Amino acid sequence: MTTVPSGSSADPWPIRPLLAGLVDDASLVQPRLTAPSIDAVVARYLSARDGGYGGMIGHLVCPVSRLPQLVTELARSAPARPVELALVVDTGLGAVPKALSTVFSRSSLLTPRTVETAAPPDVDAVWLERVSEFVPDDVTAVVEPRRPHDGTDVEAWLEAVQKVAEHGCTPKLRAGGQRASDVPTVDEVERFLEVTVGAGRGFTAIGLREAVRPAPETAGDRGRHGVLNLLLAVARMLGTGGEGTVAEALHETDPRKLAADAEALSDRTVDEVRGRFSCCGLDPDPMSVSEFARLGLL
């Protein structure tokens, strides 16, 4: 695979296109009791973005309710260039115009890239059109249909994902979280990919904490999904990811095998994969980008 510059003047290392801009810092959407402070998140994000592997760092994810604090901290920190922002709606869609106005008025600090919101259980075209009206054309609307935690109504969840994709919004997959039930099964992830790839739409993910799945899925433990597993699963869903099935890519726990499979992807396949799987939100503390370096992928 070829490499491209990371885009940071302080970063001498190139980042492979498969991983470029992939990792969003979603620390601020953790529960407030466990989330790190704004100043700690900003310092860590800017250090990572402007550091050795900065080309892998994507958006800083921030809830609307914490935007004023973020603006204040960024003004104090004086970043070398604007922070690419993923704005998460946590106070209702009605708060989006004011939040975006704040962001656009601070163009030296922030550049809005996505507006992300959870979908109601009865998501329909009327609600999706309302979301689209609030989001400017040059900002991506990301919608998360909530997956049932008890394994029931999976078909209804997938139908909601289909509606989101067909409307032109970007579906979000919650791949992990505070509860064990936040982790979807391998079958559920595969079916999500079938819907989004089949619709010709991209998707984002949140809750990924590992570069590679650390342990197999069992009847009593869904384990944790890996970023590299998901990238290769998308490649196989597209039919250009080498030998093996989508499920096998999602189940794989051998880091070296996954790294070798990633190395074997053609440039065209990499472009197609990242066109579908644009970014994943995670807290960088549990999973450092250095994991990818140890696998020889950076």
mmCIF file of C-alpha atoms in Angstrom:
data_model
loop_
_atom_site.group_PDB
_atom_site.id
_atom_site.type_symbol
_atom_site.label_atom_id
_atom_site.label_comp_id
_atom_site.label_asym_id
_atom_site.label_seq_id
_atom_site.Cartn_x
_atom_site.Cartn_y
_atom_site.Cartn_z
ATOM 1 C CA MET A 1 0.000 0.000 0.000
ATOM 2 C CA THR A 2 1.131 3.533 -0.648
ATOM 3 C CA THR A 3 1.230 6.246 1.985
ATOM 4 C CA VAL A 4 0.139 9.855 2.123
ATOM 5 C CA PRO A 5 1.389 12.756 4.239
ATOM 6 C CA SER A 6 -0.442 13.149 7.512
ATOM 7 C CA GLY A 7 -1.046 16.840 7.007
ATOM 8 C CA SER A 8 0.729 18.105 10.115
ATOM 9 C CA SER A 9 3.793 20.254 9.657
ATOM 10 C CA ALA A 10 5.132 18.845 12.933
ATOM 11 C CA ASP A 11 4.647 15.255 11.781
ATOM 12 C CA PRO A 12 7.487 13.744 9.733
ATOM 13 C CA TRP A 13 5.826 10.340 9.410
ATOM 14 C CA PRO A 14 3.431 9.355 6.634
ATOM 15 C CA ILE A 15 0.187 7.561 7.457
ATOM 16 C CA ARG A 16 -1.287 4.835 5.279
ATOM 17 C CA PRO A 17 -4.566 5.788 3.573
ATOM 18 C CA LEU A 18 -6.323 2.876 5.319
ATOM 19 C CA LEU A 19 -5.768 4.597 8.678
ATOM 20 C CA ALA A 20 -5.561 8.286 7.742
ATOM 21 C CA GLY A 21 -7.896 10.431 9.840
ATOM 22 C CA LEU A 22 -9.614 7.293 11.138
ATOM 23 C CA VAL A 23 -9.541 7.814 14.914
ATOM 24 C CA ASP A 24 -11.900 10.338 16.496
ATOM 25 C CA ASP A 25 -11.430 11.273 20.157
ATOM 26 C CA ALA A 26 -14.812 10.604 21.783
ATOM 27 C CA SER A 27 -13.684 11.142 25.383
ATOM 28 C CA LEU A 28 -16.159 13.975 25.965
ATOM 29 C CA VAL A 29 -19.227 11.849 25.231
ATOM 30 C CA GLN A 30 -18.482 9.536 28.125
ATOM 31 C CA PRO A 31 -20.716 9.884 31.197
ATOM 32 C CA ARG A 32 -19.764 13.089 33.012
ATOM 33 C CA LEU A 33 -18.724 11.249 36.166
ATOM 34 C CA THR A 34 -16.084 9.303 34.243
ATOM 35 C CA ALA A 35 -15.221 11.689 31.402
ATOM 36 C CA PRO A 36 -11.878 13.498 31.661
ATOM 37 C CA SER A 37 -11.844 17.261 32.027
ATOM 38 C CA ILE A 38 -12.091 19.538 28.992
ATOM 39 C CA ASP A 39 -8.548 20.842 29.465
ATOM 40 C CA ALA A 40 -7.125 17.317 29.667
ATOM 41 C CA VAL A 41 -8.981 16.218 26.527
ATOM 42 C CA VAL A 42 -7.937 19.276 24.525
ATOM 43 C CA ALA A 43 -4.297 18.940 25.581
ATOM 44 C CA ARG A 44 -4.233 15.245 24.708
ATOM 45 C CA TYR A 45 -6.049 15.713 21.400
ATOM 46 C CA LEU A 46 -3.802 18.540 20.208
ATOM 47 C CA SER A 47 -0.691 16.647 21.287
ATOM 48 C CA ALA A 48 -1.821 13.549 19.373
ATOM 49 C CA ARG A 49 -2.972 15.468 16.298
ATOM 50 C CA ASP A 50 0.265 17.431 16.036
ATOM 51 C CA GLY A 51 2.503 14.527 17.027
ATOM 52 C CA GLY A 52 4.201 11.609 15.337
ATOM 53 C CA TYR A 53 1.055 9.755 14.327
ATOM 54 C CA GLY A 54 -1.074 12.855 13.890
ATOM 55 C CA GLY A 55 -2.240 11.847 10.440
ATOM 56 C CA MET A 56 -4.324 9.081 12.003
ATOM 57 C CA ILE A 57 -6.239 11.481 14.254
ATOM 58 C CA GLY A 58 -9.647 12.614 13.031
ATOM 59 C CA HIS A 59 -12.334 14.659 14.747
ATOM 60 C CA LEU A 60 -12.727 15.801 18.325
ATOM 61 C CA VAL A 61 -16.203 14.678 19.368
ATOM 62 C CA CYS A 62 -18.088 17.103 21.611
ATOM 63 C CA PRO A 63 -21.667 17.210 22.923
ATOM 64 C CA VAL A 64 -23.578 20.428 22.281
ATOM 65 C CA SER A 65 -23.906 20.901 26.049
ATOM 66 C CA ARG A 66 -20.103 21.073 26.458
ATOM 67 C CA LEU A 67 -19.382 23.241 23.429
ATOM 68 C CA PRO A 68 -19.015 26.536 25.369
ATOM 69 C CA GLN A 69 -16.379 24.953 27.629
ATOM 70 C CA LEU A 70 -14.576 23.534 24.613
ATOM 71 C CA VAL A 71 -14.476 26.915 22.873
ATOM 72 C CA THR A 72 -13.084 28.542 26.014
ATOM 73 C CA GLU A 73 -10.368 25.918 26.400
ATOM 74 C CA LEU A 74 -9.390 26.046 22.721
ATOM 75 C CA ALA A 75 -9.134 29.841 22.885
ATOM 76 C CA ARG A 76 -6.769 29.423 25.821
ATOM 77 C CA SER A 77 -4.768 26.693 24.067
ATOM 78 C CA ALA A 78 -4.446 28.585 20.742
ATOM 79 C CA PRO A 79 -4.175 25.555 18.397
ATOM 80 C CA ALA A 80 -1.906 25.867 15.363
ATOM 81 C CA ARG A 81 -4.876 25.131 13.112
ATOM 82 C CA PRO A 82 -8.620 24.632 13.670
ATOM 83 C CA VAL A 83 -9.861 21.470 15.337
ATOM 84 C CA GLU A 84 -12.127 19.314 13.170
ATOM 85 C CA LEU A 85 -15.313 18.934 15.202
ATOM 86 C CA ALA A 86 -17.942 16.209 15.437
ATOM 87 C CA LEU A 87 -20.869 17.839 17.232
ATOM 88 C CA VAL A 88 -23.140 15.443 19.142
ATOM 89 C CA VAL A 89 -26.727 16.519 19.797
ATOM 90 C CA ASP A 90 -27.523 15.896 23.459
ATOM 91 C CA THR A 91 -29.932 18.785 24.127
ATOM 92 C CA GLY A 92 -32.408 18.372 21.259
ATOM 93 C CA LEU A 93 -32.286 19.260 17.570
ATOM 94 C CA GLY A 94 -33.491 22.770 18.353
ATOM 95 C CA ALA A 95 -30.089 23.561 19.871
ATOM 96 C CA VAL A 96 -28.199 22.748 16.669
ATOM 97 C CA PRO A 97 -28.507 26.123 14.854
ATOM 98 C CA LYS A 98 -27.121 28.081 17.805
ATOM 99 C CA ALA A 99 -24.324 25.561 18.319
ATOM 100 C CA LEU A 100 -23.323 25.698 14.661
ATOM 101 C CA SER A 101 -23.446 29.483 14.745
ATOM 102 C CA THR A 102 -20.993 29.398 17.648
ATOM 103 C CA VAL A 103 -18.703 27.038 15.753
ATOM 104 C CA PHE A 104 -18.777 29.048 12.524
ATOM 105 C CA SER A 105 -18.030 32.235 14.447
ATOM 106 C CA ARG A 106 -14.867 30.613 15.843
ATOM 107 C CA SER A 107 -13.399 29.474 12.531
ATOM 108 C CA SER A 108 -9.844 29.900 13.789
ATOM 109 C CA LEU A 109 -10.565 27.323 16.500
ATOM 110 C CA LEU A 110 -13.100 24.905 15.025
ATOM 111 C CA THR A 111 -14.193 23.444 11.693
ATOM 112 C CA PRO A 112 -17.506 21.538 11.837
ATOM 113 C CA ARG A 113 -17.414 18.196 10.031
ATOM 114 C CA THR A 114 -20.363 16.221 11.383
ATOM 115 C CA VAL A 115 -23.537 16.724 13.400
ATOM 116 C CA GLU A 116 -24.474 13.481 15.133
ATOM 117 C CA THR A 117 -27.718 12.493 16.812
ATOM 118 C CA ALA A 118 -29.562 9.419 18.042
ATOM 119 C CA ALA A 119 -32.695 8.448 16.150
ATOM 120 C CA PRO A 120 -36.068 7.987 17.859
ATOM 121 C CA PRO A 121 -37.503 4.441 17.897
ATOM 122 C CA ASP A 122 -40.032 5.395 15.216
ATOM 123 C CA VAL A 123 -37.556 7.135 12.903
ATOM 124 C CA ASP A 124 -39.183 8.117 9.628
ATOM 125 C CA ALA A 125 -38.620 10.356 6.608
ATOM 126 C CA VAL A 126 -40.228 13.358 8.320
ATOM 127 C CA TRP A 127 -37.808 13.243 11.254
ATOM 128 C CA LEU A 128 -34.826 12.611 8.972
ATOM 129 C CA GLU A 129 -35.796 15.585 6.826
ATOM 130 C CA ARG A 130 -35.862 17.734 9.959
ATOM 131 C CA VAL A 131 -32.317 16.612 10.749
ATOM 132 C CA SER A 132 -31.209 17.482 7.222
ATOM 133 C CA GLU A 133 -32.721 20.959 7.509
ATOM 134 C CA PHE A 134 -30.587 21.695 10.577
ATOM 135 C CA VAL A 135 -27.317 20.470 9.035
ATOM 136 C CA PRO A 136 -25.534 22.570 6.365
ATOM 137 C CA ASP A 137 -24.645 20.935 3.055
ATOM 138 C CA ASP A 138 -20.917 20.925 3.815
ATOM 139 C CA VAL A 139 -21.434 19.183 7.168
ATOM 140 C CA THR A 140 -22.300 15.473 7.380
ATOM 141 C CA ALA A 141 -25.450 14.408 9.228
ATOM 142 C CA VAL A 142 -24.744 11.244 11.244
ATOM 143 C CA VAL A 143 -27.674 9.344 12.758
ATOM 144 C CA GLU A 144 -27.513 6.448 15.217
ATOM 145 C CA PRO A 145 -30.528 4.125 15.176
ATOM 146 C CA ARG A 146 -30.501 2.553 18.621
ATOM 147 C CA ARG A 147 -29.857 -1.181 18.589
ATOM 148 C CA PRO A 148 -31.987 -3.152 21.091
ATOM 149 C CA HIS A 149 -29.762 -4.327 23.941
ATOM 150 C CA ASP A 150 -31.716 -7.506 24.605
ATOM 151 C CA GLY A 151 -31.302 -8.870 21.087
ATOM 152 C CA THR A 152 -34.962 -8.425 20.192
ATOM 153 C CA ASP A 153 -36.275 -6.315 17.331
ATOM 154 C CA VAL A 154 -33.000 -6.543 15.411
ATOM 155 C CA GLU A 155 -35.010 -6.386 12.195
ATOM 156 C CA ALA A 156 -36.564 -3.084 13.285
ATOM 157 C CA TRP A 157 -33.090 -1.716 14.033
ATOM 158 C CA LEU A 158 -31.795 -2.743 10.618
ATOM 159 C CA GLU A 159 -34.874 -1.244 8.974
ATOM 160 C CA ALA A 160 -34.087 2.044 10.740
ATOM 161 C CA VAL A 161 -30.475 1.844 9.514
ATOM 162 C CA GLN A 162 -31.820 1.337 5.995
ATOM 163 C CA LYS A 163 -34.058 4.404 6.295
ATOM 164 C CA VAL A 164 -31.163 6.544 7.515
ATOM 165 C CA ALA A 165 -28.917 5.414 4.661
ATOM 166 C CA GLU A 166 -31.577 5.828 1.981
ATOM 167 C CA HIS A 167 -32.365 9.343 3.185
ATOM 168 C CA GLY A 168 -28.746 10.366 2.614
ATOM 169 C CA CYS A 169 -27.614 10.537 6.234
ATOM 170 C CA THR A 170 -24.685 8.512 7.570
ATOM 171 C CA PRO A 171 -25.629 5.648 9.932
ATOM 172 C CA LYS A 172 -23.596 5.179 13.104
ATOM 173 C CA LEU A 173 -22.795 1.776 14.607
ATOM 174 C CA ARG A 174 -22.386 1.582 18.380
ATOM 175 C CA ALA A 175 -19.763 -1.136 18.719
ATOM 176 C CA GLY A 176 -19.173 -0.912 22.475
ATOM 177 C CA GLY A 177 -19.785 1.114 25.592
ATOM 178 C CA GLN A 178 -20.155 1.084 29.348
ATOM 179 C CA ARG A 179 -22.403 -1.998 29.372
ATOM 180 C CA ALA A 180 -21.696 -5.448 27.968
ATOM 181 C CA SER A 181 -24.967 -5.188 26.039
ATOM 182 C CA ASP A 182 -23.579 -2.154 24.184
ATOM 183 C CA VAL A 183 -21.446 -4.578 22.172
ATOM 184 C CA PRO A 184 -23.306 -5.979 19.151
ATOM 185 C CA THR A 185 -22.824 -9.590 18.152
ATOM 186 C CA VAL A 186 -20.692 -10.441 15.146
ATOM 187 C CA ASP A 187 -23.873 -11.372 13.291
ATOM 188 C CA GLU A 188 -25.431 -7.980 14.067
ATOM 189 C CA VAL A 189 -22.335 -6.140 12.835
ATOM 190 C CA GLU A 190 -22.297 -8.211 9.646
ATOM 191 C CA ARG A 191 -25.944 -7.456 8.976
ATOM 192 C CA PHE A 192 -25.351 -3.742 9.635
ATOM 193 C CA LEU A 193 -22.585 -3.827 7.021
ATOM 194 C CA GLU A 194 -24.876 -5.613 4.570
ATOM 195 C CA VAL A 195 -27.395 -2.788 4.873
ATOM 196 C CA THR A 196 -24.975 0.136 4.654
ATOM 197 C CA VAL A 197 -22.720 -1.287 1.948
ATOM 198 C CA GLY A 198 -25.765 -2.519 0.039
ATOM 199 C CA ALA A 199 -27.219 0.986 0.145
ATOM 200 C CA GLY A 200 -23.946 2.429 -1.144
ATOM 201 C CA ARG A 201 -23.572 4.590 1.962
ATOM 202 C CA GLY A 202 -20.751 5.173 4.382
ATOM 203 C CA PHE A 203 -21.016 4.710 8.144
ATOM 204 C CA THR A 204 -19.218 5.674 11.323
ATOM 205 C CA ALA A 205 -18.673 3.695 14.515
ATOM 206 C CA ILE A 206 -18.213 4.462 18.176
ATOM 207 C CA GLY A 207 -17.173 2.413 21.180
ATOM 208 C CA LEU A 208 -14.204 0.631 19.625
ATOM 209 C CA ARG A 209 -11.396 0.273 22.173
ATOM 210 C CA GLU A 210 -9.083 -2.231 20.508
ATOM 211 C CA ALA A 211 -7.015 -2.323 17.346
ATOM 212 C CA VAL A 212 -7.751 -6.063 17.077
ATOM 213 C CA ARG A 213 -10.443 -8.208 18.714
ATOM 214 C CA PRO A 214 -8.714 -9.525 21.865
ATOM 215 C CA ALA A 215 -10.805 -12.662 22.453
ATOM 216 C CA PRO A 216 -13.345 -14.799 20.594
ATOM 217 C CA GLU A 217 -17.073 -14.213 20.884
ATOM 218 C CA THR A 218 -18.814 -16.840 23.014
ATOM 219 C CA ALA A 219 -22.404 -17.572 23.966
ATOM 220 C CA GLY A 220 -21.933 -15.733 27.257
ATOM 221 C CA ASP A 221 -19.473 -13.025 26.231
ATOM 222 C CA ARG A 222 -19.597 -10.943 23.060
ATOM 223 C CA GLY A 223 -16.062 -9.731 23.652
ATOM 224 C CA ARG A 224 -14.873 -6.492 22.052
ATOM 225 C CA HIS A 225 -14.676 -5.601 18.390
ATOM 226 C CA GLY A 226 -11.443 -4.412 16.784
ATOM 227 C CA VAL A 227 -10.891 -1.481 14.447
ATOM 228 C CA LEU A 228 -8.788 -3.561 12.062
ATOM 229 C CA ASN A 229 -11.384 -6.338 12.109
ATOM 230 C CA LEU A 230 -14.058 -3.891 11.031
ATOM 231 C CA LEU A 231 -11.932 -2.394 8.250
ATOM 232 C CA LEU A 232 -11.246 -5.827 6.792
ATOM 233 C CA ALA A 233 -14.874 -6.880 7.204
ATOM 234 C CA VAL A 234 -15.890 -3.917 5.046
ATOM 235 C CA ALA A 235 -13.320 -4.931 2.419
ATOM 236 C CA ARG A 236 -14.748 -8.441 2.314
ATOM 237 C CA MET A 237 -18.297 -7.144 2.194
ATOM 238 C CA LEU A 238 -17.254 -5.166 -0.890
ATOM 239 C CA GLY A 239 -15.861 -8.366 -2.384
ATOM 240 C CA THR A 240 -12.284 -7.098 -2.617
ATOM 241 C CA GLY A 241 -10.854 -8.051 0.771
ATOM 242 C CA GLY A 242 -9.092 -11.275 -0.097
ATOM 243 C CA GLU A 243 -9.969 -14.777 1.007
ATOM 244 C CA GLY A 244 -12.356 -15.464 3.864
ATOM 245 C CA THR A 245 -15.781 -14.293 4.928
ATOM 246 C CA VAL A 246 -16.989 -11.124 6.594
ATOM 247 C CA ALA A 247 -17.750 -13.081 9.766
ATOM 248 C CA GLU A 248 -14.236 -14.549 9.814
ATOM 249 C CA ALA A 249 -12.755 -11.053 9.619
ATOM 250 C CA LEU A 250 -14.909 -9.931 12.551
ATOM 251 C CA HIS A 251 -14.056 -13.037 14.617
ATOM 252 C CA GLU A 252 -10.286 -12.994 13.957
ATOM 253 C CA THR A 253 -8.057 -12.499 17.020
ATOM 254 C CA ASP A 254 -4.621 -12.935 15.411
ATOM 255 C CA PRO A 255 -3.090 -9.439 15.057
ATOM 256 C CA ARG A 256 -0.411 -10.575 12.614
ATOM 257 C CA LYS A 257 -2.909 -12.212 10.287
ATOM 258 C CA LEU A 258 -5.111 -9.129 10.247
ATOM 259 C CA ALA A 259 -2.095 -6.895 9.640
ATOM 260 C CA ALA A 260 -0.974 -9.096 6.738
ATOM 261 C CA ASP A 261 -4.472 -9.016 5.242
ATOM 262 C CA ALA A 262 -4.517 -5.225 5.575
ATOM 263 C CA GLU A 263 -1.114 -4.978 3.871
ATOM 264 C CA ALA A 264 -2.453 -7.021 0.955
ATOM 265 C CA LEU A 265 -5.338 -4.637 0.198
ATOM 266 C CA SER A 266 -4.986 -2.777 -3.094
ATOM 267 C CA ASP A 267 -5.026 1.011 -3.195
ATOM 268 C CA ARG A 268 -8.429 0.900 -4.882
ATOM 269 C CA THR A 269 -9.837 -1.363 -2.176
ATOM 270 C CA VAL A 270 -8.470 0.911 0.545
ATOM 271 C CA ASP A 271 -10.197 3.898 -1.059
ATOM 272 C CA GLU A 272 -13.467 1.962 -1.248
ATOM 273 C CA VAL A 273 -13.201 0.762 2.353
ATOM 274 C CA ARG A 274 -12.576 4.237 3.737
ATOM 275 C CA GLY A 275 -15.357 5.581 1.542
ATOM 276 C CA ARG A 276 -17.663 3.275 3.502
ATOM 277 C CA PHE A 277 -16.038 3.317 6.970
ATOM 278 C CA SER A 278 -15.071 6.950 7.412
ATOM 279 C CA CYS A 279 -14.125 7.185 11.096
ATOM 280 C CA CYS A 280 -14.508 5.607 14.500
ATOM 281 C CA GLY A 281 -14.947 7.385 17.798
ATOM 282 C CA LEU A 282 -13.038 6.094 20.787
ATOM 283 C CA ASP A 283 -11.311 7.160 23.959
ATOM 284 C CA PRO A 284 -7.613 6.992 23.059
ATOM 285 C CA ASP A 285 -6.567 6.001 26.572
ATOM 286 C CA PRO A 286 -7.590 2.316 26.348
ATOM 287 C CA MET A 287 -6.328 1.975 22.749
ATOM 288 C CA SER A 288 -3.320 3.911 21.585
ATOM 289 C CA VAL A 289 -2.522 4.403 17.911
ATOM 290 C CA SER A 290 0.837 2.901 18.822
ATOM 291 C CA GLU A 291 -0.887 -0.506 18.660
ATOM 292 C CA PHE A 292 -1.031 -0.065 14.906
ATOM 293 C CA ALA A 293 2.644 0.882 14.870
ATOM 294 C CA ARG A 294 3.541 -2.355 16.651
ATOM 295 C CA LEU A 295 1.747 -4.221 13.870
ATOM 296 C CA GLY A 296 3.831 -2.425 11.264
ATOM 297 C CA LEU A 297 0.859 -0.491 9.898
ATOM 298 C CA LEU A 298 2.193 2.998 10.663
#
